[in-house]
Coordinates of C-alpha atoms in Angstrom, one line a residue:
X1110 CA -128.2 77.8 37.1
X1111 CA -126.5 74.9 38.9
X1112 CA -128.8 71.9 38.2
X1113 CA -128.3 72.9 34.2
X1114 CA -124.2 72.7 35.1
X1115 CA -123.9 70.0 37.2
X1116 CA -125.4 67.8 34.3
X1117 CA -122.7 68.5 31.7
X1118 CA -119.3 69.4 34.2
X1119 CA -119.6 65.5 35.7
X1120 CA -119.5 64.2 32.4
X1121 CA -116.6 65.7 31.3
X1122 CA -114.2 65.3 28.5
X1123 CA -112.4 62.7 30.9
X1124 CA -114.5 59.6 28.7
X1125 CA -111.3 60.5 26.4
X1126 CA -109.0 59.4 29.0
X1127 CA -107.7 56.9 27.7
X1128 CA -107.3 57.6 23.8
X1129 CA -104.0 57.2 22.7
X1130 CA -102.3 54.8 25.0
X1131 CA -102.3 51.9 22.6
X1132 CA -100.1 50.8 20.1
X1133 CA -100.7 48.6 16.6
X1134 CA -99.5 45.7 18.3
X1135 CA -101.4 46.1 21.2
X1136 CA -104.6 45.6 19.9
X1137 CA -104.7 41.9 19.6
X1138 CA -102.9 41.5 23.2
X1139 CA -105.1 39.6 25.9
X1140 CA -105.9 41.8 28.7
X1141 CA -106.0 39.2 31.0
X1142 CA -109.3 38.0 32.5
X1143 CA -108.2 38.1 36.1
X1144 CA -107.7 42.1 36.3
X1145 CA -109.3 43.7 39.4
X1146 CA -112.5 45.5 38.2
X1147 CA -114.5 48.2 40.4
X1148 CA -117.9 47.3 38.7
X1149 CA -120.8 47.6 40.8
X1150 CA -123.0 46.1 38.6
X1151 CA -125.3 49.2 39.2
X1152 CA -128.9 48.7 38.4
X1153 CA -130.4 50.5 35.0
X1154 CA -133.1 52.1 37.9
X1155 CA -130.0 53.7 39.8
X1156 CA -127.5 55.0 36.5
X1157 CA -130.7 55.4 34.2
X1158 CA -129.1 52.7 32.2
X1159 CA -126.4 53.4 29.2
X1160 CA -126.1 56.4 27.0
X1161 CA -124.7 55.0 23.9
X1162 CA -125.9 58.2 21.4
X1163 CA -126.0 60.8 24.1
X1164 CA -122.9 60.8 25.7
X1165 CA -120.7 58.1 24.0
X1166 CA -117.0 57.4 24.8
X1167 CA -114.9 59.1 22.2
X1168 CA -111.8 56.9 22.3
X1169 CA -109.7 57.3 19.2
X1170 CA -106.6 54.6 19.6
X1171 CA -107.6 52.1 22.0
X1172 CA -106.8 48.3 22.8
X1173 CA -108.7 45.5 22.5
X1174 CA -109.0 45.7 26.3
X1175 CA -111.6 48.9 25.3
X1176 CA -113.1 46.9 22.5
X1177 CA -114.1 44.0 24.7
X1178 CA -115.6 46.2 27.0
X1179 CA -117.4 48.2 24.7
X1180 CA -118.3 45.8 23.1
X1181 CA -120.4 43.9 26.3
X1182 CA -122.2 47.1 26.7
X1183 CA -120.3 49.2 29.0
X1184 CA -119.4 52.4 26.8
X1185 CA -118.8 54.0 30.2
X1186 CA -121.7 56.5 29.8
X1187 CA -124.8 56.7 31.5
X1188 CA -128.1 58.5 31.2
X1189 CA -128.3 59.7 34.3
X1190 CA -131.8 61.8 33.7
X1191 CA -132.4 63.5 30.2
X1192 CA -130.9 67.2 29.7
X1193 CA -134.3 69.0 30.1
X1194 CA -135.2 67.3 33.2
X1195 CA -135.1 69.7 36.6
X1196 CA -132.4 67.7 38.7
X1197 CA -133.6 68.9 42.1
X1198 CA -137.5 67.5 40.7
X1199 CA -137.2 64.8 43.6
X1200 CA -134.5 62.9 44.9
X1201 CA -135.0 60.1 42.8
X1202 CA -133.5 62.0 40.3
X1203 CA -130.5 63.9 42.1
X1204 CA -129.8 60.3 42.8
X1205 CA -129.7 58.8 39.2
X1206 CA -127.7 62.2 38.1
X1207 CA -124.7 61.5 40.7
X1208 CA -125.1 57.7 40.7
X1209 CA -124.4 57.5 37.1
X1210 CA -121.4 59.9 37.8
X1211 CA -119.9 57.9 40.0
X1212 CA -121.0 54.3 37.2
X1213 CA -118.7 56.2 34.4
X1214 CA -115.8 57.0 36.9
X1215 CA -115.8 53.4 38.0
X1216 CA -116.0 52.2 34.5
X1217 CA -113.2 54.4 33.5
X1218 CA -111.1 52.7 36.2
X1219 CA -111.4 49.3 34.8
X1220 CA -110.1 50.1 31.5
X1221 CA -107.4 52.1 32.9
X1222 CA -106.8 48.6 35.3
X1223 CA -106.9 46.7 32.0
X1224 CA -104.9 48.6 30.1
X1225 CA -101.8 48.5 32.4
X1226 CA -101.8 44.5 31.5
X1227 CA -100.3 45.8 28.8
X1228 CA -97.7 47.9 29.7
X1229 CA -94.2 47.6 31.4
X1230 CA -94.4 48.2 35.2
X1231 CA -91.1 50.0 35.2
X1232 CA -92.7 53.2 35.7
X1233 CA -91.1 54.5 32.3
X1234 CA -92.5 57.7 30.8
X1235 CA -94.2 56.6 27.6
X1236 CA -95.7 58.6 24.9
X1237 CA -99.0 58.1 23.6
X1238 CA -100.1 59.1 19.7
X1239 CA -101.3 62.0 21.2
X1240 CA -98.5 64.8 20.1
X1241 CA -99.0 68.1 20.7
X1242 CA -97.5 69.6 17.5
X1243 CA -99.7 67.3 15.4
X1244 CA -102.6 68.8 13.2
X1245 CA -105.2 66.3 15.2
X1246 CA -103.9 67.0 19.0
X1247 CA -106.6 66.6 21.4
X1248 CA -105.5 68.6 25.0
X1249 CA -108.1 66.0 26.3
X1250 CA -106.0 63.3 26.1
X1251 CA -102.8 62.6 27.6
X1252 CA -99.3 63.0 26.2
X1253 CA -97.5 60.8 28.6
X1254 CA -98.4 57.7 30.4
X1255 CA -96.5 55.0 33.2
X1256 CA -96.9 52.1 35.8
X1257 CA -95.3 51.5 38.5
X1258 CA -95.7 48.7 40.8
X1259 CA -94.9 49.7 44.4
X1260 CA -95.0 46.7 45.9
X1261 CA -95.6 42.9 45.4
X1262 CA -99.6 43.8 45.4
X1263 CA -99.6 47.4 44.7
X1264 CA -99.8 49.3 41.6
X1265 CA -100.2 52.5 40.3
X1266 CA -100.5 54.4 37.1
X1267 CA -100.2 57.8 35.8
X1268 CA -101.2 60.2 33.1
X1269 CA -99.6 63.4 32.0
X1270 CA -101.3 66.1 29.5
X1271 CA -100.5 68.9 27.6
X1272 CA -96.5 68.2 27.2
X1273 CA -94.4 68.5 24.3
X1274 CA -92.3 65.5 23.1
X1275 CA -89.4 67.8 23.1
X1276 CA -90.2 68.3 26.8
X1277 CA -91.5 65.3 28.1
X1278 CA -92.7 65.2 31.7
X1279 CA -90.4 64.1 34.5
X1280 CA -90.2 61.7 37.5
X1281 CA -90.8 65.2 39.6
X1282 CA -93.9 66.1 37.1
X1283 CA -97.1 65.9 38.6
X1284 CA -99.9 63.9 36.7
X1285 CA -102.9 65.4 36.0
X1286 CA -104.6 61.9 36.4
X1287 CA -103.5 58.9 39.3
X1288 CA -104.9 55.6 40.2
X1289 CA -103.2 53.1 42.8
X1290 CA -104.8 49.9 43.7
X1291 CA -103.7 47.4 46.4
X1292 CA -105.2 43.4 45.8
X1293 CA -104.8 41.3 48.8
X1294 CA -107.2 38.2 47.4
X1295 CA -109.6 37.5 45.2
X1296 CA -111.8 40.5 45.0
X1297 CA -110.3 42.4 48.2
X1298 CA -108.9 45.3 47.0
X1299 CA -108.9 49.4 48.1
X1300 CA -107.6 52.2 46.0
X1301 CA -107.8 55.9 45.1
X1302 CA -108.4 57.2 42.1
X1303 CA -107.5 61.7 41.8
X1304 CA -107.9 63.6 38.8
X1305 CA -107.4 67.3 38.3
X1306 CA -110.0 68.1 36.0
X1307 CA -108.5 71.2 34.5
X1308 CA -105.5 70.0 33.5
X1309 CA -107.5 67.7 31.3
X1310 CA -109.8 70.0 29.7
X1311 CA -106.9 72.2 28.5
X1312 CA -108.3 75.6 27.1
X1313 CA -112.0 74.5 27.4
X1314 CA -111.8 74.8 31.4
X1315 CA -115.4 76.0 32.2
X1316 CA -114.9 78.3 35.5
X1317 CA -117.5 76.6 37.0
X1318 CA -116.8 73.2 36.8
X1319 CA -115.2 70.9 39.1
X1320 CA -111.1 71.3 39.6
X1321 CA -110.5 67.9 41.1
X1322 CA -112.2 64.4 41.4
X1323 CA -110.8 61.9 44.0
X1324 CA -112.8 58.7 44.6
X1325 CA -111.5 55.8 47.1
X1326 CA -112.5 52.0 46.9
X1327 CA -112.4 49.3 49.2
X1328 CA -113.7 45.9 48.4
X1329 CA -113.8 42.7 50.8
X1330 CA -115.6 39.9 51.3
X1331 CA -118.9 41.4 52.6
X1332 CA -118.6 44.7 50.8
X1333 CA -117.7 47.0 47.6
X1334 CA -117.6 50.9 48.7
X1335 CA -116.7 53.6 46.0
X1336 CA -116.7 56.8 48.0
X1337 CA -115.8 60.0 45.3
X1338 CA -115.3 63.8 46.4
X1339 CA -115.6 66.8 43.5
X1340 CA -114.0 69.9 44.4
X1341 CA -115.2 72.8 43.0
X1342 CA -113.0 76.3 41.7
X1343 CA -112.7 78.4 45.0
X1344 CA -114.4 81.3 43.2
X1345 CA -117.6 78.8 42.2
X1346 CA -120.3 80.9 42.8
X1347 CA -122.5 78.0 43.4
X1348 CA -121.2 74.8 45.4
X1349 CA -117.8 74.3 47.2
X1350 CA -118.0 70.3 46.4
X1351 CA -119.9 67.6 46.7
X1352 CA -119.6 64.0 47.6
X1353 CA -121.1 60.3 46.3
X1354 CA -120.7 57.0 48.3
X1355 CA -122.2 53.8 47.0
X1356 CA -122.1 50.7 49.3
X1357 CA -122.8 47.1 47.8
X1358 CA -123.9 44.5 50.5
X1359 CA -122.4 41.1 49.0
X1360 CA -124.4 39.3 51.9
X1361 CA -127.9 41.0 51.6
X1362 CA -130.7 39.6 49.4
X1363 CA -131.2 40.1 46.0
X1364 CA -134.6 41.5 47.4
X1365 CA -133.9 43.4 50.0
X1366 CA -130.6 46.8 50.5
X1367 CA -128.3 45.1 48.7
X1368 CA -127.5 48.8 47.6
X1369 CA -127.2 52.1 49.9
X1370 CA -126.1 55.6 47.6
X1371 CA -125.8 58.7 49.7
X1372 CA -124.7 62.0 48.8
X1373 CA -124.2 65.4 49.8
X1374 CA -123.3 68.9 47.9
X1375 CA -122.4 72.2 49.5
X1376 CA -123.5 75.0 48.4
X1377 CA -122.3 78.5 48.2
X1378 CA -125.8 80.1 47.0
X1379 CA -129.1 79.5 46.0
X1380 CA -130.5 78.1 43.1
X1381 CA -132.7 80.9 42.8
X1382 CA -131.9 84.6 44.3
X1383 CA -133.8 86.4 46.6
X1384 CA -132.9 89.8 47.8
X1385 CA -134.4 88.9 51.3
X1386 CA -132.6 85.5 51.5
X1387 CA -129.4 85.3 53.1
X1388 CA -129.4 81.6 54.3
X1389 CA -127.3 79.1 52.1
X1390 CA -129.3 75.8 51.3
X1391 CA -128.0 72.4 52.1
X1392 CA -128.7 69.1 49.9
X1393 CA -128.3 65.4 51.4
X1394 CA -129.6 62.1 49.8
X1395 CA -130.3 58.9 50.3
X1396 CA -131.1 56.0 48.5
X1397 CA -131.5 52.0 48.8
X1398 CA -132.0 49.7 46.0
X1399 CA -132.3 45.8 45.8
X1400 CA -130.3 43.7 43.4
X1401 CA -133.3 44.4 40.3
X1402 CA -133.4 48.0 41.0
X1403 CA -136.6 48.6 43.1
X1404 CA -135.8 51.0 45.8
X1405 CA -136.4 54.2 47.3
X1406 CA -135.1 57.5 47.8
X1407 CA -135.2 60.2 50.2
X1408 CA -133.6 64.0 49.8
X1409 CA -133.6 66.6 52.1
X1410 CA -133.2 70.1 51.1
X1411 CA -132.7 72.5 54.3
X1412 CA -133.2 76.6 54.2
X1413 CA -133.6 76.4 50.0
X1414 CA -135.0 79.4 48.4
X1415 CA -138.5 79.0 45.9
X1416 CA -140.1 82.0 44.1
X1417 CA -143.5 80.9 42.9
X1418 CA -144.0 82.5 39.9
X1419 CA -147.6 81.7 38.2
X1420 CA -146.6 84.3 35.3
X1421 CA -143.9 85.9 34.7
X1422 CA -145.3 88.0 31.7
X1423 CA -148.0 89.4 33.9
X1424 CA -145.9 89.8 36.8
X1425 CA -147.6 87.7 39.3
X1426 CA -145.8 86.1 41.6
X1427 CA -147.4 84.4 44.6
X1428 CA -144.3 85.3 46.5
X1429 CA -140.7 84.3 48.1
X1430 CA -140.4 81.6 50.3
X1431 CA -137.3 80.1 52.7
X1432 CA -138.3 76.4 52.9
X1433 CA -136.9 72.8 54.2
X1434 CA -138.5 69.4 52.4
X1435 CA -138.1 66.0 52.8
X1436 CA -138.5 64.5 50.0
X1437 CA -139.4 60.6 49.4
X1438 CA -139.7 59.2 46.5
X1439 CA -140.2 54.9 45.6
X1440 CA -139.6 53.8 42.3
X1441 CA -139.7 50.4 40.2
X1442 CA -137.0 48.2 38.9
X1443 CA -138.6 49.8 35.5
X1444 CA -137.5 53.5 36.6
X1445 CA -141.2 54.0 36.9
X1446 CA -142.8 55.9 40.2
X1447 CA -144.4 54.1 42.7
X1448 CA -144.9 56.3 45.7
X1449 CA -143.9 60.0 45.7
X1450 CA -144.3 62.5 49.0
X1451 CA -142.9 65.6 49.5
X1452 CA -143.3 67.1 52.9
X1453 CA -142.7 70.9 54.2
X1454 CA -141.2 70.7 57.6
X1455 CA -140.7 74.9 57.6
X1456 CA -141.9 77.5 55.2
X1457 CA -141.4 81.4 56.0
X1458 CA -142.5 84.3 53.8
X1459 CA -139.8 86.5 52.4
X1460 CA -141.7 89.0 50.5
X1461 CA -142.3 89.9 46.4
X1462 CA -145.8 88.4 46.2
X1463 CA -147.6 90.7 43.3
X1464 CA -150.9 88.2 43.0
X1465 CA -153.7 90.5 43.0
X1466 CA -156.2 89.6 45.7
X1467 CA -159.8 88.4 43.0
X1468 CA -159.8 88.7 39.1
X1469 CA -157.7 86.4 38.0
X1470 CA -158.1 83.2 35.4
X1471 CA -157.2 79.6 34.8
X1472 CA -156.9 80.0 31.2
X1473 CA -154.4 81.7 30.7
X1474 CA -152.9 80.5 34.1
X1475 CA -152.9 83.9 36.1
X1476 CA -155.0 83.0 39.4
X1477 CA -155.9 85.6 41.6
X1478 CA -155.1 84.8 45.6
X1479 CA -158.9 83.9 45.8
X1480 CA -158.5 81.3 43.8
X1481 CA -155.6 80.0 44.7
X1482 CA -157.1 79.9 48.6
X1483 CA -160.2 77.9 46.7
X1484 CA -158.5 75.8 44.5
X1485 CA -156.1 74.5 47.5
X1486 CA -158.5 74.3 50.2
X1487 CA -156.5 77.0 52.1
X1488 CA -158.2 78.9 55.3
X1489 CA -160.4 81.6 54.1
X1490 CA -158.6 84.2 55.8
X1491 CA -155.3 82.8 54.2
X1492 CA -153.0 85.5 52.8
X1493 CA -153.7 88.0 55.6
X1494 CA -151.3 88.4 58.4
X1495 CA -149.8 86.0 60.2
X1496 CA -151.2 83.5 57.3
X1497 CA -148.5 83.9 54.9
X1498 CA -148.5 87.4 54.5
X1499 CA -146.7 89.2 57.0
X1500 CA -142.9 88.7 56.6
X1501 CA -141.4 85.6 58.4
X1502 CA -144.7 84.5 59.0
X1503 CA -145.6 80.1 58.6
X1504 CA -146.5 79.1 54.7
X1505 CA -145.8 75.3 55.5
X1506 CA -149.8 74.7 54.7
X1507 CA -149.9 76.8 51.5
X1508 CA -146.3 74.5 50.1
X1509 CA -147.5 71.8 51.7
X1510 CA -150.8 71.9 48.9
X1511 CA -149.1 73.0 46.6
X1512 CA -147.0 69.7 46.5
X1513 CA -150.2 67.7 47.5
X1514 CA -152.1 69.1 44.6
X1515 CA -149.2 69.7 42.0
X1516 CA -149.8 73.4 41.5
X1517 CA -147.7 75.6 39.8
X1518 CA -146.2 73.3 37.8
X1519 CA -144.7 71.4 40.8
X1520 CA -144.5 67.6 40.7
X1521 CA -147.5 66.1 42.9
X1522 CA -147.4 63.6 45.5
X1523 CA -149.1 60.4 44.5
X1524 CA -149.7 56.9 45.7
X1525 CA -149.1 54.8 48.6
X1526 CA -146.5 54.0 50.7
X1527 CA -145.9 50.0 50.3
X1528 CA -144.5 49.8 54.0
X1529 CA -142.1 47.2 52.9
X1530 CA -138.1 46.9 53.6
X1531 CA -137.6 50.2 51.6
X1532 CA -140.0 52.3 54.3
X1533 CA -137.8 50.7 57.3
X1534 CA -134.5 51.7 55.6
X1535 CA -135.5 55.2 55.0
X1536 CA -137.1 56.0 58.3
X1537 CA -133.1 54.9 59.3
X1538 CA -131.3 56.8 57.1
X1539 CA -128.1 58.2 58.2
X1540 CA -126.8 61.4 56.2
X1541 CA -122.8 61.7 55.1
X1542 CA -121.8 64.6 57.7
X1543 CA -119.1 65.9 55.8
X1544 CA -118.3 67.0 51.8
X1545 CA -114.4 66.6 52.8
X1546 CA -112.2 63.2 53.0
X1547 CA -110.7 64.5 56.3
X1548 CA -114.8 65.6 57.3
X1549 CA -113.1 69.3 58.0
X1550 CA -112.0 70.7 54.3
X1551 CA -110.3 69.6 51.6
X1552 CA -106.5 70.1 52.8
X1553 CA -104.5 67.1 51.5
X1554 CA -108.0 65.7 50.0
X1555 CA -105.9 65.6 46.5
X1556 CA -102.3 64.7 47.2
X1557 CA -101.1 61.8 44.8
X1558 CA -100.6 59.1 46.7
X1559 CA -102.1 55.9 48.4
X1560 CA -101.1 53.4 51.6
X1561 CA -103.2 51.0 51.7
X1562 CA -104.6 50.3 54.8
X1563 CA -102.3 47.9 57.4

C-alpha cells in the first residue's frame, strides 16, 4: 500500500551519496566556514527531530567536512513519523513524513557544497574509492565525480555511478546526480539540485519508487524557499509525483509563520480498492510553524476511498464510502496534539456493507447496525434508504461521528481551537496547484542544467 512505500522510497540509499569522494589527505583539509549552506534550521516538531539509529548516514570514506557535520548533530536523517504509524492519520503527520524528506535532501546539499571546497574546479573527471571490480563495490555510491565553476559566482558539481575505471564516464556522460548553485551575497543564493534515483540504487531499483528528484532553492534577504518535485516510474500504480515547498520568513517573528510547508501528491489509485470506485483521490497540505515549532496543519483529501471494516474475520463491514475531509490538526513545539478536527465535507455510499441489522457485541468488537446507530447518536431510521443505504445516497453524518467519537479505530477529534495566529493562517491557506515545475507535466522538469535567474 502507498503510505507503507512512501516511508522507505524517500529515504533512499542516496544518504550514501557522498561515500568515497575523499582522499587520506583530505581529511584534515578545512572546509571553509563561509560555504553556502541550504539549512532551514527546521524545527524537531516539523522533521520529527534526528534519526541517528533508525536511519543513519552510511558514509564509508568521507572528509572532515562530513565529520564536522556529523558531529554537530546533523547525520542527515530524520524521523519523520515511526514505521508503524498510518501516514495519511492526519495531516500533521503527512507533513512531518515529507518535511523530513525534504530536511535530509537539504542536508545532503550542504555536504556536497562542502565537499567541493576541496576539490579542483576544473571540471576533471575524478575517481572516488568506489571501483566497480573491487570485492566491497557499493552501486550506491558514485564512481566518478567533478566541479565545474561556470561563472565567477556559479558552480556546479556532478556525480557519475556504476562506471568501470577502464571506462570512465565522459564530458558527454550524463550524471546520475547534479547540483548548481549561484551566490550573489551573503546568503543570496538559488540553485537546483536533480537526481535520478535509479541510477543510484543500481540493481535494488524498487518499481515503485521514485525515478527522479529535483528540488530548487532560492534564498534572499527576506526569504529561504526549497521547492523539491519526485517523479514517479510511469507504470507506478499508485502516484504520478508529488511535490514539497518550504518557505522560511527571515522577517516574521519567532512567534508567529515564520515557517509555511505545503505539499501535494498525485495519485494514480486509491489507497484502498473499491470495485464501485472509479474516482482517483487527491492529497494537498498545509502547514505553518513558528520559529520553536508550534504550528498547525491542515490536509485535504478530495474523492478518497474508506472501507470500514469492524471485523474482518466475521465479515462485517459497515460498508464502502467515496469521501472528501478537511483535516486540521494543532500541535506543540513538543510534537504533542493540541487541537485535532476532522471534518466530512461529502460522503456517498458505494455499497459492500455486510453489518447485520441487531445481534451484535462490543466484546469482541462486532456491532450490529443497532448499535452502531446508538452508540453514535445517529437518526433512528439511519441505515434505511436515502440514510446511508441506498447507493450514492449522503453518509456525511455517520463519518462525521465516526471521527467525533473515534470509532472504528479512527483517530478522534479532540480539544479546542486556540483561535490564535495559527487559526488565521489556516483559514488563508493557499494549495500548490500543480505537482509539475512547468504546473502542466513533467517535460524538461529534469534536464541538467541551471540559469540563474537575471
Amino acid at each position: 500500500m502507498l503510505n507503507k512505500k512512501l516511508m522507505s522510497l524517500l529515504f533512499i540509499s542516496g544518504v550514501t551519496l557522498l561515500a568515497g569522494c575523499a582522499t587520506e589527505t583530505d581529511e584534515t583539509t578545512d572546509t571553509g566556514a563561509d560555504s553556502l549552506s541550504l539549512d532551514l534550521q527546521l524545527p524537531d516538531s516539523l522533521t520529527g527531530g534526528t534519526a541517528l539509529q533508525s536511519r543513519p548516514v552510511a558514509f564509508k570514506s568521507v572528509t572532515s567536512a562530513i565529520s564536522n557535520k556529523a558531529s554537530t548533530g546533523e547525520p542527515c536523517a530524520f524521523q519523520g513519523i515511526e514505521d508503524d504509524e498510518d501516514l495519511f492519520e492526519n495531516g500533521y503527520k503527512t507533513t512531518r513524513f515529507l518535511v523530513s524528506t525534504m530536511a535530509t535532501w537539504t542536508c545532503i546539499a550542504d555536504l556536497i557544497i562542502d565537499i567541493t571546497d576541496l576539490i579542483e574546479h576544473d571540471g576533471s573527471l575524478i575517481e572516488s574509492d568506489n571501483d566497480t571490480q573491487a570485492e566491497n563495490y557499493d552501486p550506491s555510491e558514485p564512481t566518478h565525480y567533478s566541479v565545474t565553476d561556470e561563472t565567477d559566482s556559479q558552480t556546479t558539481a556532478r556525480m557519475y555511478y556504476g562506471y568501470d575505471r577502464a571506462n570512465p564516464p565522459t564530458s558527454d556522460s550524463l550524471p546520475e546526480f547534479y547540483i548548481s548553485w549561484n551566490t550573489t551575497g551573503e546568503d543570496i543564493a538559488e540553485g537546483r539540485m536533480i537526481i535520478a534515483t535509479n541510477g543510484i540504487n543500481g540493481e535494488q531499483v524498487d518499481p515503485e519508487d521514485p525515478v527522479r528528484m529535483r528540488m530548487d532553492f532560492n534564498f534572499d534577504q527576506n526569504t529561504r524557499r526549497a521547492d523539491m518535485f519526485l517523479q514517479f516510474d510511469e507504470n507506478n500504480r499508485w502516484a504520478d509525483g508529488m511535490r514539497i515547498e518550504i518557505v522560511k520568513d527571515l522577517n516574521a517573528s519567532v512567534l508567529g509563520q515564520v515557517y509555511t510547508a505545503r505539499g501535494m501528491i498525485k495519485m494514480n489509485d486509491q489507497f484502498f480498492n473499491v470495485t464501485s470506485i472509479t474516482e482517483i483521490p487527491g492529497i494537498q497540505f498545509y502547514t505553518v510553524s513558528d520559529m520553536l515549532g508550534n504550528g498547525a496543519a491542515i490536509e485535504e483529501i478530495q474523492n478518497m476511498s474508506l472501507p470500514l471494516w469492524l471485523n474482518l474475520l466475521q465479515n462485517n463491514n459497515l460498508g464502502n464510502y467515496l469521501f472528501t475531509k478537511k483535516d486540521v490538526y494543532f500541535f506543540k513545539d513538543d510534537a504533542d496534539w493540541e487541537y485535532i478536527n476532522k471534518t466530512i465535507t461529502s460522503a456517498t455510499y458505494k455499497g459492500g456493507r455486510t453489518t447485520v441489522v441487531s445481534g451484535g457485541s462490543w466484546l469482541p468488537f462486532n456491532p450490529s447496525l443497532d448499535m452502531i446507530i446508538s452508540a453514535l447518536d445517529l437518526d433512528t431510521n439511519y441505515f434505511s434508504g436515502e440514510l446511508c443505504a441506498d447507493i450514492n445516497s449522503s453518509c456525511v453524518e455517520l463519518l462525521n461521528a465516526v471521527f467525533i467519537n473515534g470509532f472504528a479505530g479512527q483517530e478522534q477529534n479532540q480539544g479546542s481551537n486556540p483561535l490564535d495566529w495559527r487559526s488565521a493562517a489556516l483559514e488563508n491557506a493557499a494549495y500548490l496547484r500543480s505537482i509539475y515545475p512547468n504546473g502542466i507535466d513533467w517535460t524538461d522538469a529534469f534536464e541538467l542544467s541551471f540559469t540563474p535567474t537575471p
